[in-house]
Amino acid sequence: MSAVSLTEFQKRIEKLTDKKVKKIRKKAYHLIKIIKKILESLEEEAEDMIKKSKEELKEGVETLAKKKAGYLDAVRSLEKFGETITNIVPNIRMPTEINHKNLLEFHKNVIENFTILVKTKNKLDHKIHPYFILLRSRVKGLIKKLEEASYSLKKFIEAEYSEVELIEQLYNELDNMRKLLNQLNDLKEQITNLERKIDLEETEISKMKQKLTEMENQEIFQSLTKIEEEIRITKTKIMNILNSFRKPFKKFLNLVTSGEATLKLDEKDVLVKYINNPFNMFINEDKDASKLKILLLKMDVLIREEKLGLEKRLIKRLQRASESIINQDALIKLSEKYFNMLKEREHLLQKQEIQKLINEKKLIEEKVKELTKLKDSLRRLQENVLEIREKIEEIKTKIEDMAQKVTGIPLKLSVER
């Protein structure tokens, strides 16, 4: 059998099951109607019980107490029993629609309130006895009928209505399929719109980058690029020189900590900073780097006294580096060059052409970030589509299996994936 659309599939199910469903639901309605009539009769009897008890109580409590043994108690119990029934009956709500779920809830509601009725009857009946025989008999008879009717409903739900329950479950799955297909279509539309937006963003970014490249080819920007490269190289040279002292400085600090060498408190603080962040410490030094020079001179004494435990090869390299700093101001010259280039770069950055380029770069970065977010959203939507397609396939198989059980015919469902 060829696969059919969801709408056509449901039409075929309805055609094959409609008569059976209507027949069984008609019986369910009949059973509910029986219970409704019993409850209405119970309510009428309860009103008579209340009316009768009030008529009797008009004679007065003392008169009734003298009239017959236990008669006053019987009248009061009759009234209480009647009030209990009138309170309970409205609690049993008739189902607005016949389906398996509503029938189960209705039956449960009936049983819960029936239980209260039986407990009340058992509690009060012996007090009313032997008076008001007709009223008592009619109410007890109705309670018995309610018990029988609720039992018949229970058996009907478990046996006959089970077939309709499966059909109702099938319709629920068809509704679920319809919702999933709608979700899938919505997601597809969102993906199409998002892909279109991503294409536009990528085109715009590409144009902006091309414009940026043209701006970067201008002479003024070439000058800025050259300055920034020189700043980077100069900073690296300074760092290499300062880093060559970190290991011996650590040994120096260990000697100070152990008491084998001495430093003033502020000198020790400078030593720690040259170990932890040498470049930052150096550029914040005074113009002559006097603090660094003092440390190098004091460390040189320790080197000569062979207290640092350094290899001869390292000692010679270290002494040459110290000499270049103390006597030749090698670091000072690099520092001056570094700060002069920073000033030159700052001057270039104030140029209108450079500001335009910087703003363009920032704008491109923001656009790229936004594009990344859009692509992340697209990826999540695509993952959602895959999940829904898996659910659709699962429900499709379930629907086809249920349809065959219900109709005895191997119907096939065609759905857009």
mmCIF file with all atom_site columns, C-alpha atoms in Angstrom, residues 67-269:
data_model
loop_
_atom_site.group_PDB
_atom_site.id
_atom_site.type_symbol
_atom_site.label_atom_id
_atom_site.label_alt_id
_atom_site.label_comp_id
_atom_site.label_asym_id
_atom_site.label_entity_id
_atom_site.label_seq_id
_atom_site.pdbx_PDB_ins_code
_atom_site.Cartn_x
_atom_site.Cartn_y
_atom_site.Cartn_z
_atom_site.occupancy
_atom_site.B_iso_or_equiv
_atom_site.pdbx_formal_charge
_atom_site.auth_seq_id
_atom_site.auth_comp_id
_atom_site.auth_asym_id
_atom_site.auth_atom_id
_atom_site.pdbx_PDB_model_num
ATOM 1   C CA . LYS A 1 67  ? -42.376 11.172 72.069 1.00 0.00 ? 67  LYS A CA 1
ATOM 2   C CA . LYS A 1 68  ? -40.433 7.971  71.395 1.00 0.00 ? 68  LYS A CA 1
ATOM 3   C CA . ALA A 1 69  ? -37.150 6.436  72.529 1.00 0.00 ? 69  ALA A CA 1
ATOM 4   C CA . GLY A 1 70  ? -34.292 7.660  70.313 1.00 0.00 ? 70  GLY A CA 1
ATOM 5   C CA . TYR A 1 71  ? -36.677 9.592  68.058 1.00 0.00 ? 71  TYR A CA 1
ATOM 6   C CA . LEU A 1 72  ? -34.896 12.957 68.449 1.00 0.00 ? 72  LEU A CA 1
ATOM 7   C CA . ASP A 1 73  ? -31.555 11.375 67.587 1.00 0.00 ? 73  ASP A CA 1
ATOM 8   C CA . ALA A 1 74  ? -33.170 9.686  64.557 1.00 0.00 ? 74  ALA A CA 1
ATOM 9   C CA . VAL A 1 75  ? -34.558 13.024 63.296 1.00 0.00 ? 75  VAL A CA 1
ATOM 10  C CA . ARG A 1 76  ? -31.214 14.776 63.645 1.00 0.00 ? 76  ARG A CA 1
ATOM 11  C CA . SER A 1 77  ? -29.379 11.888 61.960 1.00 0.00 ? 77  SER A CA 1
ATOM 12  C CA . LEU A 1 78  ? -31.918 11.920 59.124 1.00 0.00 ? 78  LEU A CA 1
ATOM 13  C CA . GLU A 1 79  ? -31.228 15.629 58.583 1.00 0.00 ? 79  GLU A CA 1
ATOM 14  C CA . LYS A 1 80  ? -27.442 15.128 58.694 1.00 0.00 ? 80  LYS A CA 1
ATOM 15  C CA . PHE A 1 81  ? -27.625 12.217 56.226 1.00 0.00 ? 81  PHE A CA 1
ATOM 16  C CA . GLY A 1 82  ? -29.729 14.337 53.844 1.00 0.00 ? 82  GLY A CA 1
ATOM 17  C CA . GLU A 1 83  ? -27.302 17.280 54.064 1.00 0.00 ? 83  GLU A CA 1
ATOM 18  C CA . THR A 1 84  ? -24.341 14.982 53.389 1.00 0.00 ? 84  THR A CA 1
ATOM 19  C CA . ILE A 1 85  ? -25.994 13.693 50.201 1.00 0.00 ? 85  ILE A CA 1
ATOM 20  C CA . THR A 1 86  ? -26.855 17.219 48.963 1.00 0.00 ? 86  THR A CA 1
ATOM 21  C CA . ASN A 1 87  ? -23.231 18.246 49.540 1.00 0.00 ? 87  ASN A CA 1
ATOM 22  C CA . ILE A 1 88  ? -21.781 15.187 47.792 1.00 0.00 ? 88  ILE A CA 1
ATOM 23  C CA . VAL A 1 89  ? -23.938 14.973 44.637 1.00 0.00 ? 89  VAL A CA 1
ATOM 24  C CA . PRO A 1 90  ? -22.733 18.329 43.142 1.00 0.00 ? 90  PRO A CA 1
ATOM 25  C CA . ASN A 1 91  ? -19.144 17.116 43.586 1.00 0.00 ? 91  ASN A CA 1
ATOM 26  C CA . ILE A 1 92  ? -19.741 14.363 41.011 1.00 0.00 ? 92  ILE A CA 1
ATOM 27  C CA . ARG A 1 93  ? -19.198 16.251 37.743 1.00 0.00 ? 93  ARG A CA 1
ATOM 28  C CA . MET A 1 94  ? -20.470 14.817 34.470 1.00 0.00 ? 94  MET A CA 1
ATOM 29  C CA . PRO A 1 95  ? -17.789 14.571 31.714 1.00 0.00 ? 95  PRO A CA 1
ATOM 30  C CA . THR A 1 96  ? -18.140 17.239 29.021 1.00 0.00 ? 96  THR A CA 1
ATOM 31  C CA . GLU A 1 97  ? -16.621 14.895 26.426 1.00 0.00 ? 97  GLU A CA 1
ATOM 32  C CA . ILE A 1 98  ? -16.529 11.114 26.192 1.00 0.00 ? 98  ILE A CA 1
ATOM 33  C CA . ASN A 1 99  ? -12.965 9.790  26.074 1.00 0.00 ? 99  ASN A CA 1
ATOM 34  C CA . HIS A 1 100 ? -10.894 7.323  28.057 1.00 0.00 ? 100 HIS A CA 1
ATOM 35  C CA . LYS A 1 101 ? -9.238  9.923  30.281 1.00 0.00 ? 101 LYS A CA 1
ATOM 36  C CA . ASN A 1 102 ? -12.539 11.617 31.157 1.00 0.00 ? 102 ASN A CA 1
ATOM 37  C CA . LEU A 1 103 ? -14.242 8.296  31.843 1.00 0.00 ? 103 LEU A CA 1
ATOM 38  C CA . LEU A 1 104 ? -11.478 7.248  34.264 1.00 0.00 ? 104 LEU A CA 1
ATOM 39  C CA . GLU A 1 105 ? -11.659 10.602 36.064 1.00 0.00 ? 105 GLU A CA 1
ATOM 40  C CA . PHE A 1 106 ? -15.455 10.412 36.227 1.00 0.00 ? 106 PHE A CA 1
ATOM 41  C CA . HIS A 1 107 ? -15.385 6.861  37.616 1.00 0.00 ? 107 HIS A CA 1
ATOM 42  C CA . LYS A 1 108 ? -12.759 7.865  40.177 1.00 0.00 ? 108 LYS A CA 1
ATOM 43  C CA . ASN A 1 109 ? -14.906 10.853 41.186 1.00 0.00 ? 109 ASN A CA 1
ATOM 44  C CA . VAL A 1 110 ? -17.973 8.639  41.591 1.00 0.00 ? 110 VAL A CA 1
ATOM 45  C CA . ILE A 1 111 ? -16.116 6.063  43.716 1.00 0.00 ? 111 ILE A CA 1
ATOM 46  C CA . GLU A 1 112 ? -14.584 8.703  45.998 1.00 0.00 ? 112 GLU A CA 1
ATOM 47  C CA . ASN A 1 113 ? -17.960 10.273 46.747 1.00 0.00 ? 113 ASN A CA 1
ATOM 48  C CA . PHE A 1 114 ? -19.724 6.890  46.904 1.00 0.00 ? 114 PHE A CA 1
ATOM 49  C CA . THR A 1 115 ? -17.260 5.886  49.631 1.00 0.00 ? 115 THR A CA 1
ATOM 50  C CA . ILE A 1 116 ? -18.230 8.978  51.651 1.00 0.00 ? 116 ILE A CA 1
ATOM 51  C CA . LEU A 1 117 ? -21.927 8.115  51.188 1.00 0.00 ? 117 LEU A CA 1
ATOM 52  C CA . VAL A 1 118 ? -21.419 4.549  52.425 1.00 0.00 ? 118 VAL A CA 1
ATOM 53  C CA . LYS A 1 119 ? -19.439 5.713  55.458 1.00 0.00 ? 119 LYS A CA 1
ATOM 54  C CA . THR A 1 120 ? -22.163 8.246  56.314 1.00 0.00 ? 120 THR A CA 1
ATOM 55  C CA . LYS A 1 121 ? -24.890 5.624  55.840 1.00 0.00 ? 121 LYS A CA 1
ATOM 56  C CA . ASN A 1 122 ? -23.083 3.123  58.076 1.00 0.00 ? 122 ASN A CA 1
ATOM 57  C CA . LYS A 1 123 ? -22.559 5.796  60.715 1.00 0.00 ? 123 LYS A CA 1
ATOM 58  C CA . LEU A 1 124 ? -26.124 7.163  60.803 1.00 0.00 ? 124 LEU A CA 1
ATOM 59  C CA . ASP A 1 125 ? -28.419 4.357  59.620 1.00 0.00 ? 125 ASP A CA 1
ATOM 60  C CA . HIS A 1 126 ? -28.586 2.554  62.975 1.00 0.00 ? 126 HIS A CA 1
ATOM 61  C CA . LYS A 1 127 ? -29.540 5.852  64.646 1.00 0.00 ? 127 LYS A CA 1
ATOM 62  C CA . ILE A 1 128 ? -32.375 6.465  62.206 1.00 0.00 ? 128 ILE A CA 1
ATOM 63  C CA . HIS A 1 129 ? -33.631 2.842  62.531 1.00 0.00 ? 129 HIS A CA 1
ATOM 64  C CA . PRO A 1 130 ? -36.453 1.894  63.060 1.00 0.00 ? 130 PRO A CA 1
ATOM 65  C CA . TYR A 1 131 ? -37.994 5.225  62.036 1.00 0.00 ? 131 TYR A CA 1
ATOM 66  C CA . PHE A 1 132 ? -38.482 6.722  58.543 1.00 0.00 ? 132 PHE A CA 1
ATOM 67  C CA . ILE A 1 133 ? -38.455 3.264  56.967 1.00 0.00 ? 133 ILE A CA 1
ATOM 68  C CA . LEU A 1 134 ? -39.557 4.341  53.471 1.00 0.00 ? 134 LEU A CA 1
ATOM 69  C CA . LEU A 1 135 ? -37.023 7.175  53.189 1.00 0.00 ? 135 LEU A CA 1
ATOM 70  C CA . ARG A 1 136 ? -34.236 4.980  54.482 1.00 0.00 ? 136 ARG A CA 1
ATOM 71  C CA . SER A 1 137 ? -35.129 2.150  52.145 1.00 0.00 ? 137 SER A CA 1
ATOM 72  C CA . ARG A 1 138 ? -35.280 4.372  49.051 1.00 0.00 ? 138 ARG A CA 1
ATOM 73  C CA . VAL A 1 139 ? -31.913 5.998  49.818 1.00 0.00 ? 139 VAL A CA 1
ATOM 74  C CA . LYS A 1 140 ? -30.242 2.687  50.594 1.00 0.00 ? 140 LYS A CA 1
ATOM 75  C CA . GLY A 1 141 ? -31.650 1.287  47.363 1.00 0.00 ? 141 GLY A CA 1
ATOM 76  C CA . LEU A 1 142 ? -30.273 4.227  45.364 1.00 0.00 ? 142 LEU A CA 1
ATOM 77  C CA . ILE A 1 143 ? -26.842 3.871  46.986 1.00 0.00 ? 143 ILE A CA 1
ATOM 78  C CA . LYS A 1 144 ? -26.889 0.199  46.011 1.00 0.00 ? 144 LYS A CA 1
ATOM 79  C CA . LYS A 1 145 ? -27.831 1.149  42.436 1.00 0.00 ? 145 LYS A CA 1
ATOM 80  C CA . LEU A 1 146 ? -25.000 3.694  42.373 1.00 0.00 ? 146 LEU A CA 1
ATOM 81  C CA . GLU A 1 147 ? -22.568 1.000  43.448 1.00 0.00 ? 147 GLU A CA 1
ATOM 82  C CA . GLU A 1 148 ? -23.808 -1.349 40.700 1.00 0.00 ? 148 GLU A CA 1
ATOM 83  C CA . ALA A 1 149 ? -23.757 1.395  38.047 1.00 0.00 ? 149 ALA A CA 1
ATOM 84  C CA . SER A 1 150 ? -20.199 2.489  38.934 1.00 0.00 ? 150 SER A CA 1
ATOM 85  C CA . TYR A 1 151 ? -19.085 -1.165 38.820 1.00 0.00 ? 151 TYR A CA 1
ATOM 86  C CA . SER A 1 152 ? -20.699 -1.575 35.368 1.00 0.00 ? 152 SER A CA 1
ATOM 87  C CA . LEU A 1 153 ? -18.886 1.581  34.220 1.00 0.00 ? 153 LEU A CA 1
ATOM 88  C CA . LYS A 1 154 ? -15.579 0.222  35.543 1.00 0.00 ? 154 LYS A CA 1
ATOM 89  C CA . LYS A 1 155 ? -16.022 -3.103 33.695 1.00 0.00 ? 155 LYS A CA 1
ATOM 90  C CA . PHE A 1 156 ? -17.065 -1.248 30.547 1.00 0.00 ? 156 PHE A CA 1
ATOM 91  C CA . ILE A 1 157 ? -13.929 0.983  30.643 1.00 0.00 ? 157 ILE A CA 1
ATOM 92  C CA . GLU A 1 158 ? -11.635 -1.994 31.199 1.00 0.00 ? 158 GLU A CA 1
ATOM 93  C CA . ALA A 1 159 ? -13.183 -4.256 28.550 1.00 0.00 ? 159 ALA A CA 1
ATOM 94  C CA . GLU A 1 160 ? -15.178 -2.581 25.784 1.00 0.00 ? 160 GLU A CA 1
ATOM 95  C CA . TYR A 1 161 ? -13.700 0.917  25.883 1.00 0.00 ? 161 TYR A CA 1
ATOM 96  C CA . SER A 1 162 ? -10.110 -0.381 25.611 1.00 0.00 ? 162 SER A CA 1
ATOM 97  C CA . GLU A 1 163 ? -10.561 -0.576 21.818 1.00 0.00 ? 163 GLU A CA 1
ATOM 98  C CA . VAL A 1 164 ? -11.614 3.070  21.638 1.00 0.00 ? 164 VAL A CA 1
ATOM 99  C CA . GLU A 1 165 ? -8.789  3.984  24.012 1.00 0.00 ? 165 GLU A CA 1
ATOM 100 C CA . LEU A 1 166 ? -6.271  2.706  21.443 1.00 0.00 ? 166 LEU A CA 1
ATOM 101 C CA . ILE A 1 167 ? -8.009  4.720  18.709 1.00 0.00 ? 167 ILE A CA 1
ATOM 102 C CA . GLU A 1 168 ? -7.904  7.830  20.914 1.00 0.00 ? 168 GLU A CA 1
ATOM 103 C CA . GLN A 1 169 ? -4.207  7.244  21.555 1.00 0.00 ? 169 GLN A CA 1
ATOM 104 C CA . LEU A 1 170 ? -3.719  6.997  17.789 1.00 0.00 ? 170 LEU A CA 1
ATOM 105 C CA . TYR A 1 171 ? -5.453  10.361 17.293 1.00 0.00 ? 171 TYR A CA 1
ATOM 106 C CA . ASN A 1 172 ? -3.258  11.864 20.028 1.00 0.00 ? 172 ASN A CA 1
ATOM 107 C CA . GLU A 1 173 ? -0.155  10.645 18.199 1.00 0.00 ? 173 GLU A CA 1
ATOM 108 C CA . LEU A 1 174 ? -1.513  12.097 14.943 1.00 0.00 ? 174 LEU A CA 1
ATOM 109 C CA . ASP A 1 175 ? -1.934  15.446 16.751 1.00 0.00 ? 175 ASP A CA 1
ATOM 110 C CA . ASN A 1 176 ? 1.630   15.151 18.076 1.00 0.00 ? 176 ASN A CA 1
ATOM 111 C CA . MET A 1 177 ? 2.845   14.456 14.540 1.00 0.00 ? 177 MET A CA 1
ATOM 112 C CA . ARG A 1 178 ? 0.982   17.520 13.248 1.00 0.00 ? 178 ARG A CA 1
ATOM 113 C CA . LYS A 1 179 ? 2.596   19.688 15.964 1.00 0.00 ? 179 LYS A CA 1
ATOM 114 C CA . LEU A 1 180 ? 6.060   18.320 15.179 1.00 0.00 ? 180 LEU A CA 1
ATOM 115 C CA . LEU A 1 181 ? 5.600   18.965 11.459 1.00 0.00 ? 181 LEU A CA 1
ATOM 116 C CA . ASN A 1 182 ? 4.526   22.534 12.231 1.00 0.00 ? 182 ASN A CA 1
ATOM 117 C CA . GLN A 1 183 ? 7.580   22.963 14.452 1.00 0.00 ? 183 GLN A CA 1
ATOM 118 C CA . LEU A 1 184 ? 9.764   21.556 11.682 1.00 0.00 ? 184 LEU A CA 1
ATOM 119 C CA . ASN A 1 185 ? 8.333   23.989 9.125  1.00 0.00 ? 185 ASN A CA 1
ATOM 120 C CA . ASP A 1 186 ? 8.826   26.900 11.536 1.00 0.00 ? 186 ASP A CA 1
ATOM 121 C CA . LEU A 1 187 ? 12.450  25.863 12.120 1.00 0.00 ? 187 LEU A CA 1
ATOM 122 C CA . LYS A 1 188 ? 13.078  25.515 8.393  1.00 0.00 ? 188 LYS A CA 1
ATOM 123 C CA . GLU A 1 189 ? 11.725  29.007 7.841  1.00 0.00 ? 189 GLU A CA 1
ATOM 124 C CA . GLN A 1 190 ? 13.898  30.369 10.649 1.00 0.00 ? 190 GLN A CA 1
ATOM 125 C CA . ILE A 1 191 ? 16.946  28.635 9.151  1.00 0.00 ? 191 ILE A CA 1
ATOM 126 C CA . THR A 1 192 ? 16.223  30.053 5.674  1.00 0.00 ? 192 THR A CA 1
ATOM 127 C CA . ASN A 1 193 ? 15.896  33.585 7.088  1.00 0.00 ? 193 ASN A CA 1
ATOM 128 C CA . LEU A 1 194 ? 19.010  33.172 9.213  1.00 0.00 ? 194 LEU A CA 1
ATOM 129 C CA . GLU A 1 195 ? 21.076  31.808 6.304  1.00 0.00 ? 195 GLU A CA 1
ATOM 130 C CA . ARG A 1 196 ? 19.983  34.783 4.225  1.00 0.00 ? 196 ARG A CA 1
ATOM 131 C CA . LYS A 1 197 ? 21.028  37.148 7.018  1.00 0.00 ? 197 LYS A CA 1
ATOM 132 C CA . ILE A 1 198 ? 24.401  35.385 7.409  1.00 0.00 ? 198 ILE A CA 1
ATOM 133 C CA . ASP A 1 199 ? 25.050  35.691 3.670  1.00 0.00 ? 199 ASP A CA 1
ATOM 134 C CA . LEU A 1 200 ? 24.341  39.422 3.820  1.00 0.00 ? 200 LEU A CA 1
ATOM 135 C CA . GLU A 1 201 ? 26.597  39.844 6.864  1.00 0.00 ? 201 GLU A CA 1
ATOM 136 C CA . GLU A 1 202 ? 29.442  37.897 5.239  1.00 0.00 ? 202 GLU A CA 1
ATOM 137 C CA . THR A 1 203 ? 29.137  39.997 2.068  1.00 0.00 ? 203 THR A CA 1
ATOM 138 C CA . GLU A 1 204 ? 29.221  43.205 4.110  1.00 0.00 ? 204 GLU A CA 1
ATOM 139 C CA . ILE A 1 205 ? 32.229  42.044 6.158  1.00 0.00 ? 205 ILE A CA 1
ATOM 140 C CA . SER A 1 206 ? 34.051  41.063 2.984  1.00 0.00 ? 206 SER A CA 1
ATOM 141 C CA . LYS A 1 207 ? 33.516  44.558 1.541  1.00 0.00 ? 207 LYS A CA 1
ATOM 142 C CA . MET A 1 208 ? 34.635  46.165 4.805  1.00 0.00 ? 208 MET A CA 1
ATOM 143 C CA . LYS A 1 209 ? 37.808  44.063 4.867  1.00 0.00 ? 209 LYS A CA 1
ATOM 144 C CA . GLN A 1 210 ? 38.567  45.033 1.289  1.00 0.00 ? 210 GLN A CA 1
ATOM 145 C CA . LYS A 1 211 ? 38.130  48.680 2.229  1.00 0.00 ? 211 LYS A CA 1
ATOM 146 C CA . LEU A 1 212 ? 40.360  48.148 5.282  1.00 0.00 ? 212 LEU A CA 1
ATOM 147 C CA . THR A 1 213 ? 43.088  46.629 3.089  1.00 0.00 ? 213 THR A CA 1
ATOM 148 C CA . GLU A 1 214 ? 43.002  49.696 0.859  1.00 0.00 ? 214 GLU A CA 1
ATOM 149 C CA . MET A 1 215 ? 43.305  51.948 3.903  1.00 0.00 ? 215 MET A CA 1
ATOM 150 C CA . GLU A 1 216 ? 46.206  49.887 5.281  1.00 0.00 ? 216 GLU A CA 1
ATOM 151 C CA . ASN A 1 217 ? 48.104  50.409 2.018  1.00 0.00 ? 217 ASN A CA 1
ATOM 152 C CA . GLN A 1 218 ? 48.213  54.141 2.642  1.00 0.00 ? 218 GLN A CA 1
ATOM 153 C CA . GLU A 1 219 ? 51.656  55.549 3.528  1.00 0.00 ? 219 GLU A CA 1
ATOM 154 C CA . ILE A 1 220 ? 50.590  56.845 6.926  1.00 0.00 ? 220 ILE A CA 1
ATOM 155 C CA . PHE A 1 221 ? 49.383  53.430 7.995  1.00 0.00 ? 221 PHE A CA 1
ATOM 156 C CA . GLN A 1 222 ? 52.583  51.827 6.683  1.00 0.00 ? 222 GLN A CA 1
ATOM 157 C CA . SER A 1 223 ? 54.472  54.200 8.977  1.00 0.00 ? 223 SER A CA 1
ATOM 158 C CA . LEU A 1 224 ? 52.308  53.137 11.927 1.00 0.00 ? 224 LEU A CA 1
ATOM 159 C CA . THR A 1 225 ? 52.860  49.456 11.133 1.00 0.00 ? 225 THR A CA 1
ATOM 160 C CA . LYS A 1 226 ? 56.624  50.025 10.969 1.00 0.00 ? 226 LYS A CA 1
ATOM 161 C CA . ILE A 1 227 ? 56.635  51.888 14.306 1.00 0.00 ? 227 ILE A CA 1
ATOM 162 C CA . GLU A 1 228 ? 54.591  49.157 16.006 1.00 0.00 ? 228 GLU A CA 1
ATOM 163 C CA . GLU A 1 229 ? 56.996  46.506 14.730 1.00 0.00 ? 229 GLU A CA 1
ATOM 164 C CA . GLU A 1 230 ? 59.987  48.486 16.033 1.00 0.00 ? 230 GLU A CA 1
ATOM 165 C CA . ILE A 1 231 ? 58.231  48.876 19.398 1.00 0.00 ? 231 ILE A CA 1
ATOM 166 C CA . ARG A 1 232 ? 57.695  45.106 19.517 1.00 0.00 ? 232 ARG A CA 1
ATOM 167 C CA . ILE A 1 233 ? 61.339  44.359 18.612 1.00 0.00 ? 233 ILE A CA 1
ATOM 168 C CA . THR A 1 234 ? 62.700  46.907 21.139 1.00 0.00 ? 234 THR A CA 1
ATOM 169 C CA . LYS A 1 235 ? 60.471  45.554 23.898 1.00 0.00 ? 235 LYS A CA 1
ATOM 170 C CA . THR A 1 236 ? 61.651  42.009 23.097 1.00 0.00 ? 236 THR A CA 1
ATOM 171 C CA . LYS A 1 237 ? 65.317  43.114 23.339 1.00 0.00 ? 237 LYS A CA 1
ATOM 172 C CA . ILE A 1 238 ? 64.669  44.743 26.726 1.00 0.00 ? 238 ILE A CA 1
ATOM 173 C CA . MET A 1 239 ? 62.818  41.633 27.927 1.00 0.00 ? 239 MET A CA 1
ATOM 174 C CA . ASN A 1 240 ? 65.632  39.318 26.788 1.00 0.00 ? 240 ASN A CA 1
ATOM 175 C CA . ILE A 1 241 ? 68.206  41.317 28.738 1.00 0.00 ? 241 ILE A CA 1
ATOM 176 C CA . LEU A 1 242 ? 66.055  41.519 31.883 1.00 0.00 ? 242 LEU A CA 1
ATOM 177 C CA . ASN A 1 243 ? 65.080  37.824 31.690 1.00 0.00 ? 243 ASN A CA 1
ATOM 178 C CA . SER A 1 244 ? 68.760  36.853 31.646 1.00 0.00 ? 244 SER A CA 1
ATOM 179 C CA . PHE A 1 245 ? 68.940  38.128 35.256 1.00 0.00 ? 245 PHE A CA 1
ATOM 180 C CA . ARG A 1 246 ? 65.850  36.330 36.595 1.00 0.00 ? 246 ARG A CA 1
ATOM 181 C CA . LYS A 1 247 ? 67.593  33.089 37.537 1.00 0.00 ? 247 LYS A CA 1
ATOM 182 C CA . PRO A 1 248 ? 70.543  34.748 39.359 1.00 0.00 ? 248 PRO A CA 1
ATOM 183 C CA . PHE A 1 249 ? 68.087  37.235 40.936 1.00 0.00 ? 249 PHE A CA 1
ATOM 184 C CA . LYS A 1 250 ? 66.129  34.288 42.381 1.00 0.00 ? 250 LYS A CA 1
ATOM 185 C CA . LYS A 1 251 ? 69.347  32.880 43.865 1.00 0.00 ? 251 LYS A CA 1
ATOM 186 C CA . PHE A 1 252 ? 70.110  36.352 45.199 1.00 0.00 ? 252 PHE A CA 1
ATOM 187 C CA . LEU A 1 253 ? 66.644  36.492 46.869 1.00 0.00 ? 253 LEU A CA 1
ATOM 188 C CA . ASN A 1 254 ? 67.155  33.042 48.419 1.00 0.00 ? 254 ASN A CA 1
ATOM 189 C CA . LEU A 1 255 ? 70.419  34.246 49.979 1.00 0.00 ? 255 LEU A CA 1
ATOM 190 C CA . VAL A 1 256 ? 68.685  37.358 51.336 1.00 0.00 ? 256 VAL A CA 1
ATOM 191 C CA . THR A 1 257 ? 65.850  35.242 52.750 1.00 0.00 ? 257 THR A CA 1
ATOM 192 C CA . SER A 1 258 ? 68.291  32.814 54.413 1.00 0.00 ? 258 SER A CA 1
ATOM 193 C CA . GLY A 1 259 ? 70.357  35.687 55.840 1.00 0.00 ? 259 GLY A CA 1
ATOM 194 C CA . GLU A 1 260 ? 73.492  34.920 53.818 1.00 0.00 ? 260 GLU A CA 1
ATOM 195 C CA . ALA A 1 261 ? 73.148  38.234 52.001 1.00 0.00 ? 261 ALA A CA 1
ATOM 196 C CA . THR A 1 262 ? 71.670  41.582 53.040 1.00 0.00 ? 262 THR A CA 1
ATOM 197 C CA . LEU A 1 263 ? 69.416  44.081 51.315 1.00 0.00 ? 263 LEU A CA 1
ATOM 198 C CA . LYS A 1 264 ? 67.389  47.003 52.540 1.00 0.00 ? 264 LYS A CA 1
ATOM 199 C CA . LEU A 1 265 ? 63.645  46.406 52.693 1.00 0.00 ? 265 LEU A CA 1
ATOM 200 C CA . ASP A 1 266 ? 62.910  48.625 49.688 1.00 0.00 ? 266 ASP A CA 1
ATOM 201 C CA . GLU A 1 267 ? 65.783  46.996 47.755 1.00 0.00 ? 267 GLU A CA 1
ATOM 202 C CA . LYS A 1 268 ? 64.359  43.554 48.464 1.00 0.00 ? 268 LYS A CA 1
ATOM 203 C CA . ASP A 1 269 ? 60.973  44.734 47.186 1.00 0.00 ? 269 ASP A CA 1
#
